[in-house]
Amino acid sequence: MNILQINSSARISGSQSSRLADRLVERLRAEHPEATLNVRDLARTPHPVLDEVALAALFMPAEQRSAEQAARVALDDALIAEIQAADALVLGVPMYNFGVPAQLKNWIDAIARVRVTFRYTEKGPEGLLTGKKVYVALTRGGQYRNTPADTQVPYLKTVLGFLGMKDVEFVYAEGLAMGPAAETAALESASAQIDALFGAELAEA
Ligand SMILES: Cc1cc2nc3c(=O)[nH]c(=O)nc-3n(C[C@H](O)[C@H](O)[C@H](O)COP(=O)(O)O)c2cc1C
Protein backbone atom coordinates (compact mmCIF):
# COMPACT_ATOMS: atom_id res chain seq x y z
CA MET A 1 0.00 0.00 0.00
CA ASN A 2 1.25 3.49 -0.90
CA ILE A 3 0.13 6.50 1.11
CA LEU A 4 0.40 10.01 -0.32
CA GLN A 5 0.15 12.84 2.22
CA ILE A 6 -0.45 16.36 0.93
CA ASN A 7 0.05 19.20 3.39
CA SER A 8 -1.52 22.39 2.11
CA SER A 9 -1.07 24.81 5.01
CA ALA A 10 1.16 27.79 4.30
CA ARG A 11 2.89 26.94 7.59
CA ILE A 12 5.94 24.70 7.42
CA SER A 13 6.01 24.30 11.19
CA GLY A 14 3.18 24.40 13.70
CA SER A 15 0.47 23.57 11.17
CA GLN A 16 -2.58 22.06 12.82
CA SER A 17 -3.89 20.52 9.60
CA SER A 18 -0.52 18.89 8.84
CA ARG A 19 -0.43 17.52 12.40
CA LEU A 20 -3.91 16.01 11.99
CA ALA A 21 -2.89 14.59 8.61
CA ASP A 22 0.14 13.06 10.38
CA ARG A 23 -2.23 11.43 12.87
CA LEU A 24 -4.35 9.96 10.08
CA VAL A 25 -1.21 8.61 8.41
CA GLU A 26 -0.03 7.09 11.71
CA ARG A 27 -3.32 5.24 12.04
CA LEU A 28 -3.22 4.05 8.45
CA ARG A 29 0.33 2.80 8.94
CA ALA A 30 -0.68 1.02 12.13
CA GLU A 31 -3.27 -0.86 10.07
CA HIS A 32 -0.87 -1.39 7.16
CA PRO A 33 2.66 -1.71 8.57
CA GLU A 34 4.03 -2.45 5.10
CA ALA A 35 2.70 0.83 3.69
CA THR A 36 5.07 3.30 2.07
CA LEU A 37 4.62 7.02 2.69
CA ASN A 38 5.25 9.91 0.34
CA VAL A 39 4.78 13.37 1.89
CA ARG A 40 4.37 16.39 -0.33
CA ASP A 41 4.44 19.55 1.73
CA LEU A 42 3.20 22.38 -0.47
CA ALA A 43 4.63 25.00 1.90
CA ARG A 44 8.13 23.57 1.48
CA THR A 45 7.79 22.95 -2.25
CA PRO A 46 5.10 25.31 -3.55
CA HIS A 47 3.59 24.35 -6.87
CA PRO A 48 3.35 27.06 -9.55
CA VAL A 49 -0.01 28.53 -10.49
CA LEU A 50 -1.69 27.44 -13.73
CA ASP A 51 -0.63 30.41 -15.86
CA GLU A 52 -0.39 31.06 -19.58
CA VAL A 53 2.96 29.30 -19.94
CA ALA A 54 1.57 26.19 -18.30
CA LEU A 55 -1.69 26.22 -20.26
CA ALA A 56 0.03 26.75 -23.60
CA ALA A 57 2.49 23.96 -22.80
CA LEU A 58 -0.22 21.51 -21.80
CA PHE A 59 -2.13 22.00 -25.05
CA MET A 60 0.95 21.66 -27.25
CA PRO A 61 2.45 18.40 -28.57
CA ALA A 62 5.34 17.41 -26.29
CA GLU A 63 7.93 17.60 -29.08
CA GLN A 64 7.06 21.23 -29.81
CA ARG A 65 7.49 22.46 -26.23
CA SER A 66 10.27 24.88 -25.36
CA ALA A 67 12.63 23.88 -22.56
CA GLU A 68 10.70 26.19 -20.20
CA GLN A 69 7.36 24.66 -21.22
CA ALA A 70 8.69 21.10 -20.91
CA ALA A 71 10.04 21.87 -17.44
CA ARG A 72 6.68 23.30 -16.42
CA VAL A 73 4.75 20.23 -17.62
CA ALA A 74 7.28 17.97 -15.89
CA LEU A 75 6.36 19.59 -12.56
CA ASP A 76 2.72 18.62 -13.09
CA ASP A 77 3.72 15.16 -14.37
CA ALA A 78 5.52 14.49 -11.08
CA LEU A 79 2.38 15.24 -9.06
CA ILE A 80 0.26 13.09 -11.36
CA ALA A 81 2.69 10.16 -10.99
CA GLU A 82 2.50 10.48 -7.19
CA ILE A 83 -1.28 10.35 -7.08
CA GLN A 84 -1.46 7.54 -9.63
CA ALA A 85 0.89 5.48 -7.44
CA ALA A 86 -1.11 6.12 -4.25
CA ASP A 87 -3.65 3.72 -2.77
CA ALA A 88 -4.56 6.14 0.02
CA LEU A 89 -4.47 9.92 0.01
CA VAL A 90 -4.33 12.04 3.17
CA LEU A 91 -4.89 15.77 2.78
CA GLY A 92 -4.23 18.42 5.44
CA VAL A 93 -6.47 21.37 4.59
CA PRO A 94 -6.87 24.59 6.58
CA MET A 95 -9.72 26.95 5.71
CA TYR A 96 -8.33 30.12 4.16
CA ASN A 97 -10.84 32.87 3.50
CA PHE A 98 -13.68 30.36 3.19
CA GLY A 99 -11.92 28.26 0.61
CA VAL A 100 -9.06 25.83 0.18
CA PRO A 101 -5.49 27.18 0.29
CA ALA A 102 -4.24 28.44 -3.08
CA GLN A 103 -1.50 25.80 -2.93
CA LEU A 104 -4.09 23.01 -2.74
CA LYS A 105 -5.87 24.56 -5.72
CA ASN A 106 -2.56 24.60 -7.61
CA TRP A 107 -2.08 20.91 -6.77
CA ILE A 108 -5.60 20.09 -8.00
CA ASP A 109 -5.02 22.11 -11.19
CA ALA A 110 -1.85 20.07 -11.73
CA ILE A 111 -3.37 16.61 -11.23
CA ALA A 112 -6.58 17.22 -13.21
CA ARG A 113 -5.44 16.42 -16.73
CA VAL A 114 -7.76 15.34 -19.52
CA ARG A 115 -7.16 11.82 -20.87
CA VAL A 116 -4.77 11.14 -18.00
CA THR A 117 -6.73 11.53 -14.75
CA PHE A 118 -10.20 12.04 -16.27
CA ARG A 119 -11.83 11.72 -19.68
CA TYR A 120 -15.10 12.51 -21.34
CA THR A 121 -17.16 9.71 -22.85
CA GLU A 122 -20.58 9.70 -24.57
CA LYS A 123 -21.98 9.07 -21.09
CA GLY A 124 -20.20 12.08 -19.58
CA PRO A 125 -17.00 12.55 -17.59
CA GLU A 126 -15.16 9.58 -16.14
CA GLY A 127 -12.55 9.84 -13.39
CA LEU A 128 -9.45 7.73 -13.92
CA LEU A 129 -7.97 7.94 -10.40
CA THR A 130 -10.03 5.06 -9.06
CA GLY A 131 -9.58 2.59 -6.20
CA LYS A 132 -8.15 5.16 -3.79
CA LYS A 133 -9.29 5.93 -0.25
CA VAL A 134 -9.11 9.59 0.72
CA TYR A 135 -8.91 11.20 4.17
CA VAL A 136 -9.14 14.97 4.59
CA ALA A 137 -8.16 16.74 7.84
CA LEU A 138 -9.92 20.10 7.91
CA THR A 139 -8.88 22.84 10.34
CA ARG A 140 -10.73 26.09 10.85
CA GLY A 141 -10.58 29.10 13.12
CA GLY A 142 -14.39 29.29 13.16
CA GLN A 143 -17.21 26.76 12.91
CA TYR A 144 -18.75 26.18 9.50
CA ARG A 145 -19.45 22.45 9.29
CA ASN A 146 -22.76 21.77 7.49
CA THR A 147 -23.36 25.46 6.77
CA PRO A 148 -23.49 27.22 3.38
CA ALA A 149 -20.20 28.96 4.30
CA ASP A 150 -18.39 25.63 4.10
CA THR A 151 -17.43 25.62 0.45
CA GLN A 152 -14.47 23.33 1.08
CA VAL A 153 -16.30 20.04 1.59
CA PRO A 154 -18.65 20.26 -1.42
CA TYR A 155 -15.77 21.48 -3.59
CA LEU A 156 -13.41 18.70 -2.55
CA LYS A 157 -16.14 16.03 -2.87
CA THR A 158 -16.93 17.30 -6.36
CA VAL A 159 -13.42 17.62 -7.73
CA LEU A 160 -12.04 14.45 -6.11
CA GLY A 161 -15.16 12.54 -7.26
CA PHE A 162 -14.75 13.93 -10.77
CA LEU A 163 -11.24 12.48 -10.85
CA GLY A 164 -12.54 9.10 -9.65
CA MET A 165 -11.98 9.40 -5.89
CA LYS A 166 -15.42 8.95 -4.38
CA ASP A 167 -14.47 7.31 -1.09
CA VAL A 168 -13.63 10.40 0.97
CA GLU A 169 -13.68 10.79 4.77
CA PHE A 170 -13.54 14.23 6.40
CA VAL A 171 -12.19 14.95 9.87
CA TYR A 172 -12.99 18.39 11.25
CA ALA A 173 -11.17 20.50 13.83
CA GLU A 174 -13.25 23.65 14.08
CA GLY A 175 -13.27 26.68 16.34
CA LEU A 176 -9.48 26.64 16.73
CA ALA A 177 -9.39 30.45 17.03
CA MET A 178 -12.25 30.64 19.53
CA GLY A 179 -10.19 30.39 22.70
CA PRO A 180 -8.28 27.65 24.53
CA ALA A 181 -11.37 25.70 25.64
CA ALA A 182 -12.80 25.63 22.11
CA GLU A 183 -9.41 24.64 20.70
CA THR A 184 -9.08 21.75 23.15
CA ALA A 185 -12.64 20.62 22.39
CA ALA A 186 -11.95 20.83 18.63
CA LEU A 187 -8.83 18.68 18.88
CA GLU A 188 -10.60 16.16 21.14
CA SER A 189 -13.46 16.00 18.65
CA ALA A 190 -11.01 15.44 15.79
CA SER A 191 -9.40 12.59 17.78
CA ALA A 192 -12.82 11.04 18.34
CA GLN A 193 -13.58 11.33 14.62
CA ILE A 194 -10.28 9.58 13.80
CA ASP A 195 -11.10 6.85 16.35
CA ALA A 196 -14.49 6.42 14.70
CA LEU A 197 -12.73 5.83 11.38
CA PHE A 198 -9.99 3.52 12.63
CA GLY A 199 -11.20 2.25 16.00
CA ALA A 200 -10.00 3.53 19.37
CA GLU A 201 -6.28 3.16 19.99
CA LEU A 202 -5.35 0.58 22.61
CA ALA A 203 -4.40 2.20 25.90
CA GLU A 204 -0.64 2.17 26.45
CA ALA A 205 0.43 -0.61 28.79
C1 LIG B 1 -4.82 33.53 5.70
C2 LIG B 1 -5.77 32.85 6.64
C3 LIG B 1 -7.12 32.81 6.35
C4 LIG B 1 -8.01 32.17 7.20
N1 LIG B 1 -9.33 32.14 6.88
C5 LIG B 1 -10.19 31.47 7.68
C6 LIG B 1 -11.57 31.36 7.34
O1 LIG B 1 -12.03 31.87 6.32
N2 LIG B 1 -12.38 30.71 8.20
C7 LIG B 1 -11.92 30.10 9.32
O2 LIG B 1 -12.70 29.49 10.04
N3 LIG B 1 -10.61 30.17 9.67
C8 LIG B 1 -9.75 30.84 8.87
N4 LIG B 1 -8.43 30.88 9.19
C9 LIG B 1 -7.94 30.14 10.37
C10 LIG B 1 -7.35 28.80 9.95
O3 LIG B 1 -8.27 28.02 9.22
C11 LIG B 1 -6.92 28.01 11.18
O4 LIG B 1 -5.99 28.77 11.90
C12 LIG B 1 -6.32 26.67 10.81
O5 LIG B 1 -6.12 25.91 11.97
C13 LIG B 1 -4.96 26.85 10.15
O6 LIG B 1 -4.45 25.58 9.84
P1 LIG B 1 -2.88 25.34 9.84
O7 LIG B 1 -2.42 25.44 11.26
O8 LIG B 1 -2.72 23.98 9.27
O9 LIG B 1 -2.26 26.40 8.97
C14 LIG B 1 -7.53 31.54 8.37
C15 LIG B 1 -6.15 31.57 8.65
C16 LIG B 1 -5.29 32.20 7.80
C17 LIG B 1 -3.81 32.21 8.12
Coordinates of C-alpha atoms and ligand atoms in Angstrom, one line a residue:
M1 CA 0.0 0.0 0.0
N2 CA 1.3 3.5 -0.9
I3 CA 0.1 6.5 1.1
L4 CA 0.4 10.0 -0.3
Q5 CA 0.2 12.8 2.2
I6 CA -0.5 16.4 0.9
N7 CA 0.1 19.2 3.4
S8 CA -1.5 22.4 2.1
S9 CA -1.1 24.8 5.0
A10 CA 1.2 27.8 4.3
R11 CA 2.9 26.9 7.6
I12 CA 5.9 24.7 7.4
S13 CA 6.0 24.3 11.2
G14 CA 3.2 24.4 13.7
S15 CA 0.5 23.6 11.2
Q16 CA -2.6 22.1 12.8
S17 CA -3.9 20.5 9.6
S18 CA -0.5 18.9 8.8
R19 CA -0.4 17.5 12.4
L20 CA -3.9 16.0 12.0
A21 CA -2.9 14.6 8.6
D22 CA 0.1 13.1 10.4
R23 CA -2.2 11.4 12.9
L24 CA -4.4 10.0 10.1
V25 CA -1.2 8.6 8.4
E26 CA 0.0 7.1 11.7
R27 CA -3.3 5.2 12.0
L28 CA -3.2 4.1 8.4
R29 CA 0.3 2.8 8.9
A30 CA -0.7 1.0 12.1
E31 CA -3.3 -0.9 10.1
H32 CA -0.9 -1.4 7.2
P33 CA 2.7 -1.7 8.6
E34 CA 4.0 -2.5 5.1
A35 CA 2.7 0.8 3.7
T36 CA 5.1 3.3 2.1
L37 CA 4.6 7.0 2.7
N38 CA 5.3 9.9 0.3
V39 CA 4.8 13.4 1.9
R40 CA 4.4 16.4 -0.3
D41 CA 4.4 19.6 1.7
L42 CA 3.2 22.4 -0.5
A43 CA 4.6 25.0 1.9
R44 CA 8.1 23.6 1.5
T45 CA 7.8 23.0 -2.2
P46 CA 5.1 25.3 -3.6
H47 CA 3.6 24.4 -6.9
P48 CA 3.4 27.1 -9.5
V49 CA 0.0 28.5 -10.5
L50 CA -1.7 27.4 -13.7
D51 CA -0.6 30.4 -15.9
E52 CA -0.4 31.1 -19.6
V53 CA 3.0 29.3 -19.9
A54 CA 1.6 26.2 -18.3
L55 CA -1.7 26.2 -20.3
A56 CA 0.0 26.7 -23.6
A57 CA 2.5 24.0 -22.8
L58 CA -0.2 21.5 -21.8
F59 CA -2.1 22.0 -25.1
M60 CA 1.0 21.7 -27.2
P61 CA 2.4 18.4 -28.6
A62 CA 5.3 17.4 -26.3
E63 CA 7.9 17.6 -29.1
Q64 CA 7.1 21.2 -29.8
R65 CA 7.5 22.5 -26.2
S66 CA 10.3 24.9 -25.4
A67 CA 12.6 23.9 -22.6
E68 CA 10.7 26.2 -20.2
Q69 CA 7.4 24.7 -21.2
A70 CA 8.7 21.1 -20.9
A71 CA 10.0 21.9 -17.4
R72 CA 6.7 23.3 -16.4
V73 CA 4.7 20.2 -17.6
A74 CA 7.3 18.0 -15.9
L75 CA 6.4 19.6 -12.6
D76 CA 2.7 18.6 -13.1
D77 CA 3.7 15.2 -14.4
A78 CA 5.5 14.5 -11.1
L79 CA 2.4 15.2 -9.1
I80 CA 0.3 13.1 -11.4
A81 CA 2.7 10.2 -11.0
E82 CA 2.5 10.5 -7.2
I83 CA -1.3 10.3 -7.1
Q84 CA -1.5 7.5 -9.6
A85 CA 0.9 5.5 -7.4
A86 CA -1.1 6.1 -4.3
D87 CA -3.6 3.7 -2.8
A88 CA -4.6 6.1 0.0
L89 CA -4.5 9.9 0.0
V90 CA -4.3 12.0 3.2
L91 CA -4.9 15.8 2.8
G92 CA -4.2 18.4 5.4
V93 CA -6.5 21.4 4.6
P94 CA -6.9 24.6 6.6
M95 CA -9.7 27.0 5.7
Y96 CA -8.3 30.1 4.2
N97 CA -10.8 32.9 3.5
F98 CA -13.7 30.4 3.2
G99 CA -11.9 28.3 0.6
V100 CA -9.1 25.8 0.2
P101 CA -5.5 27.2 0.3
A102 CA -4.2 28.4 -3.1
Q103 CA -1.5 25.8 -2.9
L104 CA -4.1 23.0 -2.7
K105 CA -5.9 24.6 -5.7
N106 CA -2.6 24.6 -7.6
W107 CA -2.1 20.9 -6.8
I108 CA -5.6 20.1 -8.0
D109 CA -5.0 22.1 -11.2
A110 CA -1.9 20.1 -11.7
I111 CA -3.4 16.6 -11.2
A112 CA -6.6 17.2 -13.2
R113 CA -5.4 16.4 -16.7
V114 CA -7.8 15.3 -19.5
R115 CA -7.2 11.8 -20.9
V116 CA -4.8 11.1 -18.0
T117 CA -6.7 11.5 -14.8
F118 CA -10.2 12.0 -16.3
R119 CA -11.8 11.7 -19.7
Y120 CA -15.1 12.5 -21.3
T121 CA -17.2 9.7 -22.9
E122 CA -20.6 9.7 -24.6
K123 CA -22.0 9.1 -21.1
G124 CA -20.2 12.1 -19.6
P125 CA -17.0 12.5 -17.6
E126 CA -15.2 9.6 -16.1
G127 CA -12.6 9.8 -13.4
L128 CA -9.5 7.7 -13.9
L129 CA -8.0 7.9 -10.4
T130 CA -10.0 5.1 -9.1
G131 CA -9.6 2.6 -6.2
K132 CA -8.2 5.2 -3.8
K133 CA -9.3 5.9 -0.2
V134 CA -9.1 9.6 0.7
Y135 CA -8.9 11.2 4.2
V136 CA -9.1 15.0 4.6
A137 CA -8.2 16.7 7.8
L138 CA -9.9 20.1 7.9
T139 CA -8.9 22.8 10.3
R140 CA -10.7 26.1 10.8
G141 CA -10.6 29.1 13.1
G142 CA -14.4 29.3 13.2
Q143 CA -17.2 26.8 12.9
Y144 CA -18.7 26.2 9.5
R145 CA -19.5 22.5 9.3
N146 CA -22.8 21.8 7.5
T147 CA -23.4 25.5 6.8
P148 CA -23.5 27.2 3.4
A149 CA -20.2 29.0 4.3
D150 CA -18.4 25.6 4.1
T151 CA -17.4 25.6 0.4
Q152 CA -14.5 23.3 1.1
V153 CA -16.3 20.0 1.6
P154 CA -18.6 20.3 -1.4
Y155 CA -15.8 21.5 -3.6
L156 CA -13.4 18.7 -2.5
K157 CA -16.1 16.0 -2.9
T158 CA -16.9 17.3 -6.4
V159 CA -13.4 17.6 -7.7
L160 CA -12.0 14.4 -6.1
G161 CA -15.2 12.5 -7.3
F162 CA -14.8 13.9 -10.8
L163 CA -11.2 12.5 -10.8
G164 CA -12.5 9.1 -9.7
M165 CA -12.0 9.4 -5.9
K166 CA -15.4 9.0 -4.4
D167 CA -14.5 7.3 -1.1
V168 CA -13.6 10.4 1.0
E169 CA -13.7 10.8 4.8
F170 CA -13.5 14.2 6.4
V171 CA -12.2 14.9 9.9
Y172 CA -13.0 18.4 11.3
A173 CA -11.2 20.5 13.8
E174 CA -13.3 23.6 14.1
G175 CA -13.3 26.7 16.3
L176 CA -9.5 26.6 16.7
A177 CA -9.4 30.4 17.0
M178 CA -12.3 30.6 19.5
G179 CA -10.2 30.4 22.7
P180 CA -8.3 27.6 24.5
A181 CA -11.4 25.7 25.6
A182 CA -12.8 25.6 22.1
E183 CA -9.4 24.6 20.7
T184 CA -9.1 21.8 23.2
A185 CA -12.6 20.6 22.4
A186 CA -11.9 20.8 18.6
L187 CA -8.8 18.7 18.9
E188 CA -10.6 16.2 21.1
S189 CA -13.5 16.0 18.7
A190 CA -11.0 15.4 15.8
S191 CA -9.4 12.6 17.8
A192 CA -12.8 11.0 18.3
Q193 CA -13.6 11.3 14.6
I194 CA -10.3 9.6 13.8
D195 CA -11.1 6.9 16.4
A196 CA -14.5 6.4 14.7
L197 CA -12.7 5.8 11.4
F198 CA -10.0 3.5 12.6
G199 CA -11.2 2.2 16.0
A200 CA -10.0 3.5 19.4
E201 CA -6.3 3.2 20.0
L202 CA -5.4 0.6 22.6
A203 CA -4.4 2.2 25.9
E204 CA -0.6 2.2 26.4
A205 CA 0.4 -0.6 28.8
Ligands
LIG1 C1 -4.8 33.5 5.7 C2 -5.8 32.8 6.6 C3 -7.1 32.8 6.3 C4 -8.0 32.2 7.2 N1 -9.3 32.1 6.9 C5 -10.2 31.5 7.7 C6 -11.6 31.4 7.3 O1 -12.0 31.9 6.3 N2 -12.4 30.7 8.2 C7 -11.9 30.1 9.3 O2 -12.7 29.5 10.0 N3 -10.6 30.2 9.7 C8 -9.8 30.8 8.9 N4 -8.4 30.9 9.2 C9 -7.9 30.1 10.4 C10 -7.3 28.8 10.0 O3 -8.3 28.0 9.2 C11 -6.9 28.0 11.2 O4 -6.0 28.8 11.9 C12 -6.3 26.7 10.8 O5 -6.1 25.9 12.0 C13 -5.0 26.8 10.2 O6 -4.4 25.6 9.8 P1 -2.9 25.3 9.8 O7 -2.4 25.4 11.3 O8 -2.7 24.0 9.3 O9 -2.3 26.4 9.0 C14 -7.5 31.5 8.4 C15 -6.2 31.6 8.6 C16 -5.3 32.2 7.8 C17 -3.8 32.2 8.1

